XYZ file of N, CA and C in Angstrom:
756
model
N -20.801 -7.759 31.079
C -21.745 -8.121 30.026
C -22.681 -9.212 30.517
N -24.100 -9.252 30.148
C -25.190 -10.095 30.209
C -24.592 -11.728 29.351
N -24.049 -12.443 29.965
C -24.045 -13.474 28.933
C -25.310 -14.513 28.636
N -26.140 -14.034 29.032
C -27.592 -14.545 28.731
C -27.988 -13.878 27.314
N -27.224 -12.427 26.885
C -27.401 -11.913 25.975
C -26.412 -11.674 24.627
N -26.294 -12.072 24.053
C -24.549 -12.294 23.440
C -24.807 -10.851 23.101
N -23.656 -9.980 23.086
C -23.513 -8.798 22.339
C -22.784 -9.048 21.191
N -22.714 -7.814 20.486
C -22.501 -8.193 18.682
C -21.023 -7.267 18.629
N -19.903 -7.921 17.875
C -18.391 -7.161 18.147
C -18.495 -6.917 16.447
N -17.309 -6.027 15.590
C -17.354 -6.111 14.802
C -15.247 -6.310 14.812
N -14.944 -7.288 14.523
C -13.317 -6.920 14.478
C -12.426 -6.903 13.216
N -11.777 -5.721 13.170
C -11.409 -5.658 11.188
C -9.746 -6.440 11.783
N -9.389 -6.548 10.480
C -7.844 -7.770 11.021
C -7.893 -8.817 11.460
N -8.938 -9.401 11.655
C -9.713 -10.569 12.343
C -9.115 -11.892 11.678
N -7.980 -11.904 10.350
C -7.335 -12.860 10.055
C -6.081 -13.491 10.902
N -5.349 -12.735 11.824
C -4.243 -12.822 12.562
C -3.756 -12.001 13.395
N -3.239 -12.486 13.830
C -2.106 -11.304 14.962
C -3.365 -11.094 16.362
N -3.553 -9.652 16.930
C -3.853 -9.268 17.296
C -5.147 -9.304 17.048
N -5.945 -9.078 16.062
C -7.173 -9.221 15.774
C -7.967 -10.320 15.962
N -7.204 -11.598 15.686
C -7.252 -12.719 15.756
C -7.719 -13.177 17.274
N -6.478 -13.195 18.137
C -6.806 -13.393 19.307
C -7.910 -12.610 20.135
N -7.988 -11.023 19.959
C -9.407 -10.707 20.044
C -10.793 -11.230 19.803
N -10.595 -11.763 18.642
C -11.872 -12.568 18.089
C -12.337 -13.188 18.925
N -11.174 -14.315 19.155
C -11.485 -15.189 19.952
C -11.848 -15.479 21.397
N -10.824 -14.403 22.002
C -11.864 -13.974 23.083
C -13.239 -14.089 23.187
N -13.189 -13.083 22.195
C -14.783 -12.211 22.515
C -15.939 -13.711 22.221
N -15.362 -14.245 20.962
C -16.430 -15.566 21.002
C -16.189 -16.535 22.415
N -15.334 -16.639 22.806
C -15.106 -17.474 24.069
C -16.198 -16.549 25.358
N -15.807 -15.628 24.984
C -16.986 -14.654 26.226
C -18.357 -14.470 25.764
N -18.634 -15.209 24.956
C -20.059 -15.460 23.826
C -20.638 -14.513 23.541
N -19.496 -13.689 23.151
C -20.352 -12.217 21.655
C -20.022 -13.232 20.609
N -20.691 -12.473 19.829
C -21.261 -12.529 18.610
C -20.413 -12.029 17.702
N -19.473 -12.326 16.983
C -18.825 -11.467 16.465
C -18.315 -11.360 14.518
N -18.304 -10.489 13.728
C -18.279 -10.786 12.607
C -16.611 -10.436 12.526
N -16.018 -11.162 11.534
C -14.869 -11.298 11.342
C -14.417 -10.584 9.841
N -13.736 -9.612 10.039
C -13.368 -8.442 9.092
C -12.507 -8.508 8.585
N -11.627 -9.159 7.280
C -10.267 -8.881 6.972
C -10.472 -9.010 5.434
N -9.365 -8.831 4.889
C -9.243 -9.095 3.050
C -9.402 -10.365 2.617
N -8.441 -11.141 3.695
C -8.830 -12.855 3.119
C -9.160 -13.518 3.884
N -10.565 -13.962 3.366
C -11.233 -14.871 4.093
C -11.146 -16.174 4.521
N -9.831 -16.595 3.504
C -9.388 -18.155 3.900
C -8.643 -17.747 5.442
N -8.377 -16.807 5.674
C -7.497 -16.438 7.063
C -8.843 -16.157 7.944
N -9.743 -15.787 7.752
C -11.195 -15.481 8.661
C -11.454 -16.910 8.530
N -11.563 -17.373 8.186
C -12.400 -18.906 8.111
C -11.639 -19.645 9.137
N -10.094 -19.434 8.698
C -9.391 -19.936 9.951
C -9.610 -19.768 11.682
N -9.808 -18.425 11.456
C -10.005 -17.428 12.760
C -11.455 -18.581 13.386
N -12.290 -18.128 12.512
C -13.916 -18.656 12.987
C -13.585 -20.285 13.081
N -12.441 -21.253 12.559
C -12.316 -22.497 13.166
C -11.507 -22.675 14.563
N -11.038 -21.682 14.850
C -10.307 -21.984 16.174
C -11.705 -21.986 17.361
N -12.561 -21.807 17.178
C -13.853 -21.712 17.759
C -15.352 -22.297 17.268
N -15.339 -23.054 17.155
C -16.338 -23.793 16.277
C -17.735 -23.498 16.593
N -18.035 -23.435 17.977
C -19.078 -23.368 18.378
C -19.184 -21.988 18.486
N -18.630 -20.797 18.404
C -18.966 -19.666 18.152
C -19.482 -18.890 17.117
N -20.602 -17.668 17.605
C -21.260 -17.373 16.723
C -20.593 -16.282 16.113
N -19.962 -16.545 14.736
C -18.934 -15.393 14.165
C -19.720 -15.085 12.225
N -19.180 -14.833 11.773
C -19.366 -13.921 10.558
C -18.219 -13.963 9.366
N -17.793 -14.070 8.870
C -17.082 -13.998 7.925
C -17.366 -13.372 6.676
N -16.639 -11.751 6.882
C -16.887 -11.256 5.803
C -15.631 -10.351 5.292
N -15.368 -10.622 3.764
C -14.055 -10.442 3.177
C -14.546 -8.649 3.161
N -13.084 -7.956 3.615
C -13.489 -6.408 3.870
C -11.860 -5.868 3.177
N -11.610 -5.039 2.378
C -10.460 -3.678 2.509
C -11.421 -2.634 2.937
N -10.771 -2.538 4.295
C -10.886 -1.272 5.307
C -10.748 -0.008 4.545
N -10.272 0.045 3.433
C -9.625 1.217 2.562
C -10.867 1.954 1.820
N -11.828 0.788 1.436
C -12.680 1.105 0.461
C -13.962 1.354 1.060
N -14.803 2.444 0.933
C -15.788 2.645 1.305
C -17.098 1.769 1.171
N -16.997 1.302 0.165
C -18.534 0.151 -0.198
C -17.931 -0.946 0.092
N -17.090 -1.389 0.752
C -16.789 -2.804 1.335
C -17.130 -2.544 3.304
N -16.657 -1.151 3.850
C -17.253 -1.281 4.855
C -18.511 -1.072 4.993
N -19.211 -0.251 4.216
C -20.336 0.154 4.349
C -21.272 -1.764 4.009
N -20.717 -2.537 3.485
C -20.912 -4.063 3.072
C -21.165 -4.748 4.349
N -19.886 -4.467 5.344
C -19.643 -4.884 6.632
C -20.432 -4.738 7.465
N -21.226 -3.892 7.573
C -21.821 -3.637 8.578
C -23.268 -3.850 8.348
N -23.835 -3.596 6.878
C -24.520 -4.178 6.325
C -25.031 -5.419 7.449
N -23.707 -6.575 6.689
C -24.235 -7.740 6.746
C -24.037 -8.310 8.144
N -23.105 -7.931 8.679
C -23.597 -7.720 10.748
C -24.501 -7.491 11.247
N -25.752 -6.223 10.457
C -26.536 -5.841 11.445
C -28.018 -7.120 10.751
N -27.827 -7.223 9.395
C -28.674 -8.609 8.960
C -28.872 -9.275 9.716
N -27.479 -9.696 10.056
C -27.200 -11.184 10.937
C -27.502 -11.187 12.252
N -26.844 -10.231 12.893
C -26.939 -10.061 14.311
C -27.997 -9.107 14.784
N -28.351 -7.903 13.869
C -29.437 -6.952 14.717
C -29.093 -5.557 15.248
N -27.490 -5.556 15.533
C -26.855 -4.506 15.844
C -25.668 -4.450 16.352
N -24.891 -3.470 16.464
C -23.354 -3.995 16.608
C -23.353 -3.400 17.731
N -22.628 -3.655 18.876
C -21.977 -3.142 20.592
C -20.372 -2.742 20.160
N -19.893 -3.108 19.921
C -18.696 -3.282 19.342
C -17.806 -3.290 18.275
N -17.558 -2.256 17.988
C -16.093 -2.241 16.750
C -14.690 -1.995 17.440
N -13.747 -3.204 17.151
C -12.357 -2.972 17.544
C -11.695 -2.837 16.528
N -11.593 -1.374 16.099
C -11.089 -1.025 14.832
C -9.355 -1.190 14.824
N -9.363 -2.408 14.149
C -7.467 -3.139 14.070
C -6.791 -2.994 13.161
N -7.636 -3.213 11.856
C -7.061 -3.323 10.749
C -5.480 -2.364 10.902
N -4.802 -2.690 10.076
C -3.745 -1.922 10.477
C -2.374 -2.688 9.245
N -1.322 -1.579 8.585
C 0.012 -2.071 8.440
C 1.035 -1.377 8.781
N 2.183 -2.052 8.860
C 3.329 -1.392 9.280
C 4.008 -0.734 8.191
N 3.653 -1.145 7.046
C 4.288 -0.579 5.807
C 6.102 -0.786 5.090
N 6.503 -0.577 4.632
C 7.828 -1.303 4.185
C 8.877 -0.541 5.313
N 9.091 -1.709 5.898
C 10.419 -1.681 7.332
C 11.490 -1.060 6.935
N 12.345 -0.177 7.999
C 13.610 0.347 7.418
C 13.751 0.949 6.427
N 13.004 1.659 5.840
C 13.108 2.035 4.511
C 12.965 4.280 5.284
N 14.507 4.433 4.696
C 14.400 6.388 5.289
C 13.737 6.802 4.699
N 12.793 7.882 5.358
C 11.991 9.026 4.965
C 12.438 9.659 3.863
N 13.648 9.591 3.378
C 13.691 10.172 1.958
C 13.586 9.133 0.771
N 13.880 8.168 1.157
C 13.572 7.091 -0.007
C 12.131 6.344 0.244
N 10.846 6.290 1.113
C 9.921 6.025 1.235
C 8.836 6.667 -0.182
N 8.713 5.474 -0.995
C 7.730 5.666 -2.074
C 6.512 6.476 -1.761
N 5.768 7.357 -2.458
C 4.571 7.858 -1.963
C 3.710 6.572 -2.589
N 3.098 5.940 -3.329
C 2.561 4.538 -3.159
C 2.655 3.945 -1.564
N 4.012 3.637 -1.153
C 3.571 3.107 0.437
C 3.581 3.973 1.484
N 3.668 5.479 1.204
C 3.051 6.117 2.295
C 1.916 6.312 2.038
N 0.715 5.976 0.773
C -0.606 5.837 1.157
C -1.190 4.925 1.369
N -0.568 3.739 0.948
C -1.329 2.406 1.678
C -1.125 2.456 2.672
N -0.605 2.987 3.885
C -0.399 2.847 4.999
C -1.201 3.675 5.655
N -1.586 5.280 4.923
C -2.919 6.268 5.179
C -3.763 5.402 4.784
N -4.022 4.857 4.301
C -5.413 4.139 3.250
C -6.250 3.435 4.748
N -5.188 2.606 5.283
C -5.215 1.158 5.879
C -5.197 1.735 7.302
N -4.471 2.131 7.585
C -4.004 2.635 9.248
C -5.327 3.827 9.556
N -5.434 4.793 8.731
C -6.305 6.485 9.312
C -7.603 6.036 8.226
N -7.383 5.815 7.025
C -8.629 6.196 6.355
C -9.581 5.033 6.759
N -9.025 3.750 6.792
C -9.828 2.643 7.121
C -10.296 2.785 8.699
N -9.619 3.053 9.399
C -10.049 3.373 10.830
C -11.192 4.831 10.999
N -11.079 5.379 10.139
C -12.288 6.507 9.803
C -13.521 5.629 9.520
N -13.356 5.024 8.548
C -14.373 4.820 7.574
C -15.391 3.623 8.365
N -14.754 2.972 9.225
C -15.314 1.919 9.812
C -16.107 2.516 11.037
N -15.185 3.297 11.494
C -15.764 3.742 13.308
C -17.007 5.045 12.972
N -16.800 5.531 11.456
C -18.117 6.252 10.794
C -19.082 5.276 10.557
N -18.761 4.402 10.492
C -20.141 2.861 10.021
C -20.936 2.685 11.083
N -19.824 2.548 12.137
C -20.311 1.952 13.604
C -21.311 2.951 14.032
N -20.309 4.299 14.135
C -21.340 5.288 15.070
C -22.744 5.500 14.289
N -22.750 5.591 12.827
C -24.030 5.783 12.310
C -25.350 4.557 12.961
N -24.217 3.644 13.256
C -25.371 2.227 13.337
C -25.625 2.539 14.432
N -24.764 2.860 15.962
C -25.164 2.787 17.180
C -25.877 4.022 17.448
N -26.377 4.985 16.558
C -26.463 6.135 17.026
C -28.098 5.969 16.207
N -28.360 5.178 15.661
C -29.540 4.959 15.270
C -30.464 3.503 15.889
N -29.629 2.898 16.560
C -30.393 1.804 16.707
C -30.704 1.423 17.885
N -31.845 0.979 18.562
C -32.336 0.519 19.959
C -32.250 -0.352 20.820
N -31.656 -0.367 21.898
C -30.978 0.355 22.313
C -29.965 1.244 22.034
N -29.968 2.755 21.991
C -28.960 3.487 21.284
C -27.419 3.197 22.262
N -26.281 3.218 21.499
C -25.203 3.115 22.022
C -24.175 2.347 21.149
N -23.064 1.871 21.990
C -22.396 0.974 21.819
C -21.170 2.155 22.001
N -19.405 0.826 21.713
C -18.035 1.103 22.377
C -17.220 0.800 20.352
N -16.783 1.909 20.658
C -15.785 2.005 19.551
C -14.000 1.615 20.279
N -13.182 0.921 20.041
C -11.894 1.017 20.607
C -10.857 0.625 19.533
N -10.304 1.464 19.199
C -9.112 1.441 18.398
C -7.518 0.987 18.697
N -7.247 0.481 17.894
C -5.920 -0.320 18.237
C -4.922 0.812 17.932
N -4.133 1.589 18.526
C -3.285 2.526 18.662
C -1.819 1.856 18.459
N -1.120 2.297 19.005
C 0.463 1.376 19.052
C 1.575 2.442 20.106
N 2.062 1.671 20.694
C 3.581 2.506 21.339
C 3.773 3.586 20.063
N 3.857 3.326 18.944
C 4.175 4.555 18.201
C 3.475 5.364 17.964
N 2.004 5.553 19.066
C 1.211 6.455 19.123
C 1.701 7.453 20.221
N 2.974 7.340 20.579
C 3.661 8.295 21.675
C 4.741 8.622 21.249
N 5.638 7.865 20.144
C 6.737 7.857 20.373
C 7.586 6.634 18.868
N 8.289 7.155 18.305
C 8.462 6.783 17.064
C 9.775 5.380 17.123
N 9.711 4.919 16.348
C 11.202 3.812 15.987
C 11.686 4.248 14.808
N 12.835 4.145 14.389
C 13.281 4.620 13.412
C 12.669 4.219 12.128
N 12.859 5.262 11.155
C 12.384 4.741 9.875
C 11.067 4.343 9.821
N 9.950 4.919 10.803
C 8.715 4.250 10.379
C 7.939 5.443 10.538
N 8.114 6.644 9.488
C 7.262 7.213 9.345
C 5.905 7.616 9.403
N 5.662 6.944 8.203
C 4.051 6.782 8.035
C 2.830 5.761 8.759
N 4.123 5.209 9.668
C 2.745 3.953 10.549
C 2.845 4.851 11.697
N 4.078 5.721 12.079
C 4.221 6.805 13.364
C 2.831 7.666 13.221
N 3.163 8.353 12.220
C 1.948 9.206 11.501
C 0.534 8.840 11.806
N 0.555 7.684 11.439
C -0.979 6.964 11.163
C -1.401 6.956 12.747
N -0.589 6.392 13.320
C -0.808 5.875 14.611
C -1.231 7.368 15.529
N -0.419 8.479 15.340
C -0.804 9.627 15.802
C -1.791 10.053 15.720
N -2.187 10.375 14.451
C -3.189 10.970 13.897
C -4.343 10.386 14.473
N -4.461 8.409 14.916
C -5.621 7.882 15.423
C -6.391 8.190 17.040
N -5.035 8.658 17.400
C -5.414 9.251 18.765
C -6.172 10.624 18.451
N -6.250 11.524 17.784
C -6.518 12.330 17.534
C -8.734 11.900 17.340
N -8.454 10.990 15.950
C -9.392 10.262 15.773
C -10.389 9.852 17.149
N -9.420 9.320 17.788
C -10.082 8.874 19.322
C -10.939 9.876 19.919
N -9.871 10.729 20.189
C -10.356 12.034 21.364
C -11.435 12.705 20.561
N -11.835 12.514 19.326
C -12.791 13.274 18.797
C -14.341 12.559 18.630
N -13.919 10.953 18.368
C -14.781 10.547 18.323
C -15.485 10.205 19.877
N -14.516 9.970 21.039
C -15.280 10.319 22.327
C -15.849 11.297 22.813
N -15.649 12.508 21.974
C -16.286 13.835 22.421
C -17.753 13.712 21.670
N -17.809 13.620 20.592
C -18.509 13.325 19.167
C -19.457 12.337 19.933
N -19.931 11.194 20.726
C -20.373 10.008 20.842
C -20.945 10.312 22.180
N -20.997 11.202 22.845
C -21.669 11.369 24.277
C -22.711 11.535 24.445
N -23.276 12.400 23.356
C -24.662 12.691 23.621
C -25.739 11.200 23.350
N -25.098 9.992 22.676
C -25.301 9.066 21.844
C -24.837 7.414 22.801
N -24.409 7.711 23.896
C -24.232 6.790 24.624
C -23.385 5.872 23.744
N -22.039 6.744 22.831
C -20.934 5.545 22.086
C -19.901 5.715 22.573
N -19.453 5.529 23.550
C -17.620 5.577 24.397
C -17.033 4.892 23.157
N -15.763 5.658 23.460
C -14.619 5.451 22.627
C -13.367 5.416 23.443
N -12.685 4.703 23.185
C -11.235 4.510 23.516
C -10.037 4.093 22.686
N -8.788 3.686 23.099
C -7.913 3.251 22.776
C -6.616 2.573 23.056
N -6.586 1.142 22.695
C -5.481 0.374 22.991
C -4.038 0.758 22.425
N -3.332 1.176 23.153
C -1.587 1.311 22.393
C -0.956 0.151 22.933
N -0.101 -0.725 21.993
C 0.116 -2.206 22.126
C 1.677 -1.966 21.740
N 2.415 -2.259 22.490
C 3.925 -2.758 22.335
C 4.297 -3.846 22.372
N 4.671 -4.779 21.821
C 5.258 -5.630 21.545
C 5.160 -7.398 21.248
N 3.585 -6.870 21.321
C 2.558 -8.387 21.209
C 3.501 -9.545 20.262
N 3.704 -10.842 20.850
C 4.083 -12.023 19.851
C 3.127 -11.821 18.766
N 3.349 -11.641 17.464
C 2.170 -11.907 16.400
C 3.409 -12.014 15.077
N 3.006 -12.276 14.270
C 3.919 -12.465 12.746
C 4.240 -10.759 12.479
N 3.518 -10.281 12.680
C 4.326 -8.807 12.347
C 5.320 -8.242 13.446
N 5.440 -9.086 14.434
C 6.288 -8.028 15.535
C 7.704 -9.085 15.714
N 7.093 -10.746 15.046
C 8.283 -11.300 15.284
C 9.662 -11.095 14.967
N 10.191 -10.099 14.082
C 11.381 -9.667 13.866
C 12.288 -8.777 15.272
N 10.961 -8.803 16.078
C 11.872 -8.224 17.607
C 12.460 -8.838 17.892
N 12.351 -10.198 18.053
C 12.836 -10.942 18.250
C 14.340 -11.671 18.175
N 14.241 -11.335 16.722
C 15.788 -11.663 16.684
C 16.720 -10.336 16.648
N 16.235 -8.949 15.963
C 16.841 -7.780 16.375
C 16.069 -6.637 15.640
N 15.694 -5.322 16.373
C 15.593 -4.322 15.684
C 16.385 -3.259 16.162
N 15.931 -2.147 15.111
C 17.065 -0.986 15.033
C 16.206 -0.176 16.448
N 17.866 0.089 16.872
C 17.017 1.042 18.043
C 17.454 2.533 17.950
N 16.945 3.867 18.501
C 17.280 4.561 18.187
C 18.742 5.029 18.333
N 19.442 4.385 18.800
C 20.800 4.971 18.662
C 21.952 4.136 17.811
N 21.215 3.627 16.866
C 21.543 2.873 15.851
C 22.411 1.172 16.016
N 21.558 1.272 17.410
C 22.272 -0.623 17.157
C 21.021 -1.150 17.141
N 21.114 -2.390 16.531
C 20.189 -3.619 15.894
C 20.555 -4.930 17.590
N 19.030 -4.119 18.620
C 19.135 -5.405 19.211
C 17.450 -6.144 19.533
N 17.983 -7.381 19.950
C 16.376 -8.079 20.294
C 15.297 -7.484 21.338
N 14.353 -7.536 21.025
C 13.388 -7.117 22.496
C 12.633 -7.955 22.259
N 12.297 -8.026 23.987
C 11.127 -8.713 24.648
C 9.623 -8.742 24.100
N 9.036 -9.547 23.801
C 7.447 -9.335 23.480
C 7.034 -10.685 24.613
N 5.659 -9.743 24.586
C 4.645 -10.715 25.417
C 3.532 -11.505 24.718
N 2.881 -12.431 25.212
C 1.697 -13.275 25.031
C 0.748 -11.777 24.153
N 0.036 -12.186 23.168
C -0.698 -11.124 22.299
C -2.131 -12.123 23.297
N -2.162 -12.907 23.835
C -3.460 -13.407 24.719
C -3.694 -12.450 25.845
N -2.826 -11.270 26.398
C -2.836 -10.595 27.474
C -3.327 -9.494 26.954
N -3.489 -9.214 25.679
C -3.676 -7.955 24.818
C -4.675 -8.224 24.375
N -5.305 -9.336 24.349
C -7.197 -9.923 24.000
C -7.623 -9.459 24.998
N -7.317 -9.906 26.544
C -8.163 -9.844 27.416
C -8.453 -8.394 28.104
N -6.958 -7.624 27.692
C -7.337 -6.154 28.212
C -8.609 -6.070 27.487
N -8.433 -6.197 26.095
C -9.583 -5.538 25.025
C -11.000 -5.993 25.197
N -10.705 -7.396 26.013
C -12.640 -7.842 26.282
C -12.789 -6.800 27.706
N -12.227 -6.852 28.345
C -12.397 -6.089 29.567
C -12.817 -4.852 29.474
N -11.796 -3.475 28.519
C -12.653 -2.707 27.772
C -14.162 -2.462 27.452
N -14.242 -3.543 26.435
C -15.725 -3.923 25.761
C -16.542 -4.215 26.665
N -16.233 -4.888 27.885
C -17.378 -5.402 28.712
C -17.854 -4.657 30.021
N -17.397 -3.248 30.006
C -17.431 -2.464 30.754
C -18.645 -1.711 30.739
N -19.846 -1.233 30.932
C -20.869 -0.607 31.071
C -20.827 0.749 30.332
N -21.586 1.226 29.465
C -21.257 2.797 28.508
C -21.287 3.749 29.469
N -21.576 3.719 30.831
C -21.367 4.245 31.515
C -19.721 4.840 32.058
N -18.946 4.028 31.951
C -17.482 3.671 31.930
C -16.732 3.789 30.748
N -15.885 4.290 30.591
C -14.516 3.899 29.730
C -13.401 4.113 29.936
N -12.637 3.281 29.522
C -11.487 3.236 29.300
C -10.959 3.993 28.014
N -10.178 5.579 28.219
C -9.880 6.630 27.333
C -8.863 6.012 26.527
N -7.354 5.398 27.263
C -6.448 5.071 26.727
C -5.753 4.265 27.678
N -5.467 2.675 27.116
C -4.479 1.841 27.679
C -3.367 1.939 26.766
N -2.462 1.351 27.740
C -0.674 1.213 27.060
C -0.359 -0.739 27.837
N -0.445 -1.666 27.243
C -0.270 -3.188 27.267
C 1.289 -3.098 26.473
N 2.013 -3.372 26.966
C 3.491 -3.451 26.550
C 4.008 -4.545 27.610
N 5.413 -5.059 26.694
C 6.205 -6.054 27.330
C 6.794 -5.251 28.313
N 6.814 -5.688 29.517
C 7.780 -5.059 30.481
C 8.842 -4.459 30.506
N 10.053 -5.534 29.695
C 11.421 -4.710 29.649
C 11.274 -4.158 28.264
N 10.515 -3.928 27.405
C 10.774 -3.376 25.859
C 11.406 -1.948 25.913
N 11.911 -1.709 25.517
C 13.017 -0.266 25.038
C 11.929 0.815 25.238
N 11.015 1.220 26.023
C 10.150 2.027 25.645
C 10.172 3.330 26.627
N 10.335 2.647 28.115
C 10.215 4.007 29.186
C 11.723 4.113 29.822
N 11.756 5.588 29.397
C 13.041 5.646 29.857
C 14.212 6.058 28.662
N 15.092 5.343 29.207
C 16.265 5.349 27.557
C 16.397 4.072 27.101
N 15.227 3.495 27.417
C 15.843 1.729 26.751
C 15.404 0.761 28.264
């Protein structure tokens, strides 16, 4: 990337975890970036870990159509045009809970949030990059290890997560003629408040409850600026950033 030129990111989840540390990156690598989540006292936070960066704060459910269509709105106001959507938003949905007792209420907030919000946003983006001058820009979606391969009892984030690869491979086919690469991050085991229960134990598939390894979620920013800062000429189709020893290749 030109850092004489800030490019413009758009990141949904941008209150914590994973999204979070993305942010910050990307403002540390001086994009421009608007900050996407439900609560903005958690974006406000995000945009103070960086003071001198040029960020955005705008309260978004990924779920709802006139809140992204809001988003992008007020990004392209501000900034002029977006290079970048790292479509994150994302939930895991109620833990441990079997496929036969899983409420249909939280198997659609989890479609809502995980597939429909990741639609609805990376439809925002491409309309914007596919109209605006310079035409282009990089869509990259936050995937998960359970975009290969399931943990018990987690249905509908398995689901979601599948289905986004799908999303992927279509929207990189979809985006060529248009100079919009698309890709996708699958992330195992990032330190963040949603993964910290690895920590002390999860269920593994052969039904014992033990701890796994997670890594720095700062190693999982920098794949993602690296991604982004790659020429549309280039992409990166699909990374896999996982803790080394995590239960994943292999039998454990």
């Amino acid at each position: 990337m030109n850092t004489e030129e800030s490019k413009i990111a758009v990141v949904t989840g941008a209150g914590s975890g994973i999204g979070r540390a993305v942010a910050v990156e990307l403002l540390r690598g001086s994009w421009s970036v608007a900050l996407a989540g439900r609560r903005t006292g958690t974006l406000e936070e995000t945009a103070a870990l960086l003071p001198g960066g040029a960020s955005l704060v705008v309260g978004t459910d990924v779920a709802r159509p006139e809140d992204v269509a809001a988003l992008f709105a007020a990004t392209v106001e501000r900034f002029g045009r977006v290079d970048l959507l790292f479509n994150n938003a994302g939930t895991f949905g109620p833990g441990g809970v079997p496929v036969e007792e899983l409420p249909y209420d939280a198997w659609r907030h989890v479609v809502d949030t995980n597939l429909n919000g990741a639609f609805l946003c990376a439809q925002a983006a491409y309309r914007q990059m596919k109209e605006q001058r310079p035409q282009g820009g990089r869509i990259i979606n936050n995937g998960s290890i359970s975009a290969h391969t399931p943990r018990p009892h987690s249905v509908a984030y398995t689901a979601t997560k599948h289905a986004l690869t799908g999303l992927t491979k279509s929207l990189s086919l979809d985006g060529r003629p248009y100079s919009i690469a698309v890709g996708q991050i699958d992330i195992g085991n990032a330190a963040t408040d949603m993964t910290r229960r690895m920590e002390t134990g999860a269920l593994q598939a052969n039904g014992v409850v033990a701890p796994e390894p997670v890594m720095d979620v700062a190693d999982v920013a920098r794949t993602v600026r690296h991604m982004a800062e790659l020429p549309l000429g280039a992409n990166v189709q699909f990374a896999t950033v996982l803790a080394t020893a995590m239960p994943y290749v292999g039998r454990g």
